[in-house]
Structure formats: C-alpha cells, structure tokens
Coordinates of C-alpha atoms in Angstrom, one line a residue:
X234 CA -76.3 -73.2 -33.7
X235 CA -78.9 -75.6 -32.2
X236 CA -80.0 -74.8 -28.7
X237 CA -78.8 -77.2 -26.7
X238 CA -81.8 -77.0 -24.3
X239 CA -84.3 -77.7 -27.3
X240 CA -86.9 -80.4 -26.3
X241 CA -87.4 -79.3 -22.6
X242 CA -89.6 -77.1 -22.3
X243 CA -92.3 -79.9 -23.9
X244 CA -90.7 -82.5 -22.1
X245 CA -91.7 -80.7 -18.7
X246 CA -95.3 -79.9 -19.7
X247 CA -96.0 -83.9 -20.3
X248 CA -94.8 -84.7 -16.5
X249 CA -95.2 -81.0 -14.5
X250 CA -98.5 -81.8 -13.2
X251 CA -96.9 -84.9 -11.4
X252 CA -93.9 -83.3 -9.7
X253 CA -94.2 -83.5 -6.1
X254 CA -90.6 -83.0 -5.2
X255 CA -87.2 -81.1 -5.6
X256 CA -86.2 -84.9 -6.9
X257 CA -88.7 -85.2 -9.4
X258 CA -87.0 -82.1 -11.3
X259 CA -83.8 -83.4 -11.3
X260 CA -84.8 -86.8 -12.4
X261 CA -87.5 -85.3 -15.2
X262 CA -84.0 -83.6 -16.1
X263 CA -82.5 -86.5 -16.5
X264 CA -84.8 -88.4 -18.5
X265 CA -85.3 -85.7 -21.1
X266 CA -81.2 -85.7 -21.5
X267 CA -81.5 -89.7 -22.0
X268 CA -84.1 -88.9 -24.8
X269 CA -82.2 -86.2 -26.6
X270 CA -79.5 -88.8 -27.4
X271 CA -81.5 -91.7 -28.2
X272 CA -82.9 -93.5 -25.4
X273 CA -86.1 -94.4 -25.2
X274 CA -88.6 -95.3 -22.0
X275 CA -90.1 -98.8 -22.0
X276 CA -91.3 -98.2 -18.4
X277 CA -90.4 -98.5 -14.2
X278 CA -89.2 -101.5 -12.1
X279 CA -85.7 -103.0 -12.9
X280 CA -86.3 -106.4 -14.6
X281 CA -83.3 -106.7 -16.6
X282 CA -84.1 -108.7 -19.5
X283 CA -85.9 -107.7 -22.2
X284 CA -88.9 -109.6 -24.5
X285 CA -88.3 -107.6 -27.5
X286 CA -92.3 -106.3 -27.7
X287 CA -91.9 -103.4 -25.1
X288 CA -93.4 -100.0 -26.3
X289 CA -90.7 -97.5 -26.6
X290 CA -91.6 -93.7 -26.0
X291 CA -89.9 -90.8 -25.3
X292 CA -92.4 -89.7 -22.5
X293 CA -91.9 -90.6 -18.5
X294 CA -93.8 -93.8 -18.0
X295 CA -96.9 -93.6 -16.0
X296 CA -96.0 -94.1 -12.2
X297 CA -92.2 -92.9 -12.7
X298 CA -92.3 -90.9 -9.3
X299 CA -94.9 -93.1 -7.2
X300 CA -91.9 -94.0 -4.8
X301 CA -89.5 -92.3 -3.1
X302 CA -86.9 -94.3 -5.5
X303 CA -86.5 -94.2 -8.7
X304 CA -86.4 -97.1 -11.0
X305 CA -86.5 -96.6 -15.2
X306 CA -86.1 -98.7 -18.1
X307 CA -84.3 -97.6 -21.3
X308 CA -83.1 -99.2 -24.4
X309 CA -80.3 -98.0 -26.6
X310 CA -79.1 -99.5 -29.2
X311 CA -81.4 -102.4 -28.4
X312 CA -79.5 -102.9 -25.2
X313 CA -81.4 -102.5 -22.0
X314 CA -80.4 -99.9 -19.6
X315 CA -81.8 -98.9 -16.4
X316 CA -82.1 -95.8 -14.0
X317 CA -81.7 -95.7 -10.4
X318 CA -82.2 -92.8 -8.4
X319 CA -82.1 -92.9 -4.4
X320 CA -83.0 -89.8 -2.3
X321 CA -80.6 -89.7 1.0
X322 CA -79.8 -87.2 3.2
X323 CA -81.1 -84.5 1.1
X324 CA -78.7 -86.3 -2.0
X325 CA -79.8 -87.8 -5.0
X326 CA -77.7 -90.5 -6.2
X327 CA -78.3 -91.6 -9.7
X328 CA -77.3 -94.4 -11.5
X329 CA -77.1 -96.6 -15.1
X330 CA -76.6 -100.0 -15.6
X331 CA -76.1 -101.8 -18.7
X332 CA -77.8 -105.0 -18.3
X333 CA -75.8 -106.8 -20.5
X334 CA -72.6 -106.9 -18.4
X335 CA -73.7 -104.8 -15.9
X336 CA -71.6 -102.0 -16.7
X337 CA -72.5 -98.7 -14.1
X338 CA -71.8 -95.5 -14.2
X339 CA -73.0 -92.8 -11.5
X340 CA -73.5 -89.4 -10.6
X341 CA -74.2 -88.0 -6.7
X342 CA -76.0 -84.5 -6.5
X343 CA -77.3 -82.6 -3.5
X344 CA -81.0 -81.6 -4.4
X345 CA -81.4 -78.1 -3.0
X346 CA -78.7 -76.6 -4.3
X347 CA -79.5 -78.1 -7.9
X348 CA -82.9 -77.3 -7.8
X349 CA -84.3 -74.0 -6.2
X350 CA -87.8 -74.4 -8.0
X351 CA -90.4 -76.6 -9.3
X352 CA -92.2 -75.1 -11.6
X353 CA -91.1 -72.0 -13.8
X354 CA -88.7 -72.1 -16.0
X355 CA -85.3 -74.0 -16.5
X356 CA -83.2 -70.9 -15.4
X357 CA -85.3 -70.3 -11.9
X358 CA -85.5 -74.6 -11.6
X359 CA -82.1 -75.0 -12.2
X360 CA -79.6 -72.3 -12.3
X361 CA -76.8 -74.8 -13.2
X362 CA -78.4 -76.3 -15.7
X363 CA -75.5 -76.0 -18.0
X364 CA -73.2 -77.7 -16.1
X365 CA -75.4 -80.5 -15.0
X366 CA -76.2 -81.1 -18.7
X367 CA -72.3 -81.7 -19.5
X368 CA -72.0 -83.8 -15.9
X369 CA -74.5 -86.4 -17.0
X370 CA -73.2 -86.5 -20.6
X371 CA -69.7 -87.5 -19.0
X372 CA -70.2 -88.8 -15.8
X373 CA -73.6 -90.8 -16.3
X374 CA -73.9 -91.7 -20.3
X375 CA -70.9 -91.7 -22.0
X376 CA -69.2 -93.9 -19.6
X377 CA -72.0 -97.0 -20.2
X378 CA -72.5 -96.2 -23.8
X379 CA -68.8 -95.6 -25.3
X380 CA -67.0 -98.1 -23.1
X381 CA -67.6 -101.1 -25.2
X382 CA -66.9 -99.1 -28.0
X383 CA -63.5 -97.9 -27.3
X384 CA -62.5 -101.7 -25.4
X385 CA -63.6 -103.1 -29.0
X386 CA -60.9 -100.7 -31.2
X387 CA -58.4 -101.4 -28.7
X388 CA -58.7 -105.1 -28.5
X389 CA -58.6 -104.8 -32.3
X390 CA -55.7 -102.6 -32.6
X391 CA -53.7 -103.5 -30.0
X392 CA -52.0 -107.0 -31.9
X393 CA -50.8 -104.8 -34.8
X394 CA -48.9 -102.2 -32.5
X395 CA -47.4 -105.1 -30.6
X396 CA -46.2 -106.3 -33.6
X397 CA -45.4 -102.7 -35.4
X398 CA -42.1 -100.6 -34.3
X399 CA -43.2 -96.8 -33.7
X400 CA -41.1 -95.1 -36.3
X401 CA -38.5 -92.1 -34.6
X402 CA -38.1 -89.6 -37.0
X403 CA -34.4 -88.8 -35.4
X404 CA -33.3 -92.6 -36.3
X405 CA -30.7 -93.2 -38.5
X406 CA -31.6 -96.3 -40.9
X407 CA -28.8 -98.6 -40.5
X408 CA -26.6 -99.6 -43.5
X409 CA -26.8 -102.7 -45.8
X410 CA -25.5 -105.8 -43.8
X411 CA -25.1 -104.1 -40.5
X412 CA -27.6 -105.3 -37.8
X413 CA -28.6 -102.5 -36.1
X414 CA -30.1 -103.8 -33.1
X415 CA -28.5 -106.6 -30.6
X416 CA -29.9 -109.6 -30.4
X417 CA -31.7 -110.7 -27.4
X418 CA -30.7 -111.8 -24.1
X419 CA -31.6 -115.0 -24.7
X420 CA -31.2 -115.7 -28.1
X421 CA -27.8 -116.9 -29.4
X422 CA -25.8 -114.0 -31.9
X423 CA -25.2 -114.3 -35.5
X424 CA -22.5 -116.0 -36.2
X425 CA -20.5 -113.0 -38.1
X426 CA -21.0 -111.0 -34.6
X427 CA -19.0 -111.6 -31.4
X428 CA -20.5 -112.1 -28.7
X429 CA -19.2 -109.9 -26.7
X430 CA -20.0 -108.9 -23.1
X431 CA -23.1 -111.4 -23.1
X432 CA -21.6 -113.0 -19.7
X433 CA -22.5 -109.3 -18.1
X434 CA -25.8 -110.0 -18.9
X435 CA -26.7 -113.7 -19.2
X436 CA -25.2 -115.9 -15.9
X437 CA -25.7 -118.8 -17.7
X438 CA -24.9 -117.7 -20.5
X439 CA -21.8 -120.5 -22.4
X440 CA -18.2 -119.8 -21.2
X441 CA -16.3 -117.7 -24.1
X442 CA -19.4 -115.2 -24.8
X443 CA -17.3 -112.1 -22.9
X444 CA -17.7 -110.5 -20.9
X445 CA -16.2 -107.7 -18.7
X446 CA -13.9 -110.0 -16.5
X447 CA -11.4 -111.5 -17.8
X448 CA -10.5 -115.0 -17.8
X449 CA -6.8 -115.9 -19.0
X450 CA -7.4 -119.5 -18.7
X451 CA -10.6 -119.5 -20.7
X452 CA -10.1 -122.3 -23.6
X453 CA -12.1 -120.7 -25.8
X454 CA -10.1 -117.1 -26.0
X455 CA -10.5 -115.1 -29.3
X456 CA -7.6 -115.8 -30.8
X457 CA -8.3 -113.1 -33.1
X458 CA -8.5 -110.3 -30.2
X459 CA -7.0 -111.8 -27.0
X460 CA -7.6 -108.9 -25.0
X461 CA -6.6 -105.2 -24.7
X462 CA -3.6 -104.7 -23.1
X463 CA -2.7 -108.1 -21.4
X464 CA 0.5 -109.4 -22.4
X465 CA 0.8 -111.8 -24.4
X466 CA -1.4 -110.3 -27.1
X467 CA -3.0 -107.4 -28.8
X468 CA -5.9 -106.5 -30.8
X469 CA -5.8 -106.6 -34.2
X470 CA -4.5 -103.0 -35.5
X471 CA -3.1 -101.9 -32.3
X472 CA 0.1 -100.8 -33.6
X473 CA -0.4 -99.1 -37.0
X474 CA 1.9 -100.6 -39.9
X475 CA 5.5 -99.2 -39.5
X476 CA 5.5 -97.0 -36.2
X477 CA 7.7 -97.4 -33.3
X478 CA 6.0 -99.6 -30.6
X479 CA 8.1 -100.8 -27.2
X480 CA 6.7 -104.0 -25.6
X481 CA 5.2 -103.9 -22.1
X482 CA 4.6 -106.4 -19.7
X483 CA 5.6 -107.3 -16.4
X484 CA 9.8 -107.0 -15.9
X485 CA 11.2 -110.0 -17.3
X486 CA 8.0 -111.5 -18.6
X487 CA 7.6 -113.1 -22.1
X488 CA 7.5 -110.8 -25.3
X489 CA 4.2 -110.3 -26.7
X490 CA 2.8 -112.9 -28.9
X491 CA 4.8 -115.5 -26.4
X492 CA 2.9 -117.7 -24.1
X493 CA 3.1 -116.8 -20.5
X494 CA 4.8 -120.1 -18.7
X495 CA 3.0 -121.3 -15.7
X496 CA 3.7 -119.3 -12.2
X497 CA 6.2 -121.6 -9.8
X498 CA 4.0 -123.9 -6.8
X499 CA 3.7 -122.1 -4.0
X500 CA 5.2 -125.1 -2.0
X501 CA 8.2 -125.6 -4.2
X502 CA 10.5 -124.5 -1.9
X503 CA 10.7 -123.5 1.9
X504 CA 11.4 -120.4 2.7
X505 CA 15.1 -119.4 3.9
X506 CA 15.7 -120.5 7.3
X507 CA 13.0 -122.5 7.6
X508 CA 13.6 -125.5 9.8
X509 CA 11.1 -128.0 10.4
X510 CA 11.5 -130.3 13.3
X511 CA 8.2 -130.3 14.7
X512 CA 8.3 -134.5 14.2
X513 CA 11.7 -135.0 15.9

C-alpha cells in the first residue's frame, strides 16, 4: 500500500528554511498535495493568462511567502489555476480558481489549531494531517478539477434519457394492438379509442369527448353507449342474452330505447286559482 504521505518529507526540506509562520506550514502543505496529483508551480502573483513558455516545477517558487498573502500559479492539465491564501483573525482562507471560467472552490482553517509546530515532523506540525489531506482533496481540488468533467457526461447523456423510458421490472408489456398508455392531454385519441373523460381534463377540449357530467342534450351522444343508467338507453351488454330484466325509469316515463319527449313550458298554464287582474 503506498503511503499516502510519500513526497513530504523532501518537499519540506526544499522550503523549511524559509518558514517564518504557522501559515507558511499549512500552505507548504498545500502545495505539496497540489504536486502529488499533478500540478505543477509556474510561480507567485495572479496574472491569469498564460504564454505557454512558463517553467513548470514541482518546487515552491522563490518568494512564495514574502507577503502576508499568498498568491500561486499552477497548471493542470494545461489549464491555469491559481492559489490564494489570506491570513485573518488567526484564519487561513484558501482558495483555487480556474482561470478559464473562473470556477473557485475554498477551504477556511483556523491556523493554531492545525498547526502546533514549525519544524519537526508532520505528526508534531500537524496532528490532523490526515484529515486535512482528505479536506483539500474534496473541498479545494476535486471541486475545480472534476466539475467540468462531470457537467460534460451529463450534457452528453442527458438527451438520450430524455428520450429513453427507464424500464420497471414489475411492468406488464401490454398486448398486441392494445395501447398501453393514454394519449396526451393535448393530443387528439386514436380513432379506435373513445375519448372518454377528456372534458375532466381538457376545458377546451371539443364537446362530445366525455367526460364525468353528463349532458343529455349533447348532439354528439355515443350512440353506441348512451350512458349508464339514464333512461332511455343502456350500454352495450348490460343485460346478458336471455335473463329477466324489468325497465326503470321515472313513473310513467318512456320505455328504454324510447326517446324522452320534451318537459311541458313552465308558463303553459296558470296555476289553479290564479287570477290576474293587476291591469283592470
């Protein structure tokens, strides 16, 4: 198993002679984690274009810790990245920006409780080494290195599983000539499917598409089903071939399969006693 703290020990020889603060530890740290996964240095300020004949190295660049800020170059990937580092209120707030879209990701750590020491080794420097190690992997170089990555893939895949039903392993496959979803709410039915209940759904949908109330003076009644239960009519195979079956409707009313006649005015005649001389 490889160690994962290989590389520091000679990273921190090149640059211990020049640590002056807590900081400096934390940001040496930082840089030597850059390096282990494929940055490399190409020196301080934060110019953010690149002339394609800078010197890359895996060392800190002479006059990385002159200020009390930090600013480093990287590339990756021939991209250009860069490192910021600002000491406040006994906080170290670190930084990278892609340059390219200026993509940032951060990290915020308080200095003397990362660092107790600043020289010896990583254990007396940093007791939480470890965890710092998987925090700037996450937090501060995997978010600006593997988010144009994973935007790419799902740019790429994301037309095809618009476009693809997920299969459901509990689904039934429908038979030959049944369709086994409804059409749309705004797209007309096949014409070998009523359309039935669309009126429920679509307001403007064209009278004699169904719906749940019922409209006995609808021109455009289903003559093959008029309804259930309304007199006048039955659906088709209501009463089985040969059994008994007694007509309902109201008392007196037409027999099924009659047409209703029209209920009397209202105004067809007064009502008894009624005596109107208002105009004499």
């Amino acid at each position: 198993m490889a160690d994962p703290l290989f590389g520091w020990d000679l990273t921190f020889k090149t640059v211990e002679k020049d640590v002056k603060r807590k900081a400096d530890v934390i940001v040496a740290f930082i840089h030597w984690n850059l390096t282990k996964r494929g940055f490399r240095s190409i020196g301080i300020g934060d110019e953010r274009t690149l002339s394609g004949d800078e010197e890359r190295s895996e060392l800190l660049p002479t006059g990385w810790n002159d200020k009390d800020n930090y600013a480093l170059r990287y590339v990756f990937e021939n991209k250009l990245f860069i490192l910021h580092a600002l000491s406040t209120d006994g906080n170290l707030i670190i930084n990278l920006m892609r340059s390219e879209d200026l993509a940032v990701s951060n990290i915020a750590l308080k200095i003397d409780d990362t660092v107790k020491e600043q020289k010896g080794s990583i254990d007396k420097m940093i007791p939480s080494h470890k965890e710092l190690i998987y925090q700037v992997k996450r937090d501060l170089i995997d978010t600006v290195t593997e988010k144009s990555t994973v935007t790419a893939e799902t740019q790429t895949s994301r037309p095809e599983s618009s476009n693809r039903r997920p299969e459901d392993p509990l689904r039934v496959p429908g038979r030959p000539g049944i369709v086994s979803d409804p059409p749309g709410l705004w797209t007309a039915s096949p014409p070998h499917i009523p359309s039935l209940g669309r009126s429920d759904l679509d307001p403007f949908a064209p009278s004699g598409s169904g719906g749940m109330l019922y409209n006995p003076f609808e021109p455009r009644r289903d003559i093959e089903n008029p309804g259930l239960g309304i007199p006048g009519g039955l659906p088709r195979g209501a009463v089985p071939p040969g059994a008994r079956f007694d007509p309902f409707g109201p008392p007196g009313g037409p027999m099924p399969g009659a047409r209703r006649p029209a209920p009397p005015d209202a105004d067809h005649l007064p009502p008894p006693g009624f005596n109107d001389n208002m105009f004499m």
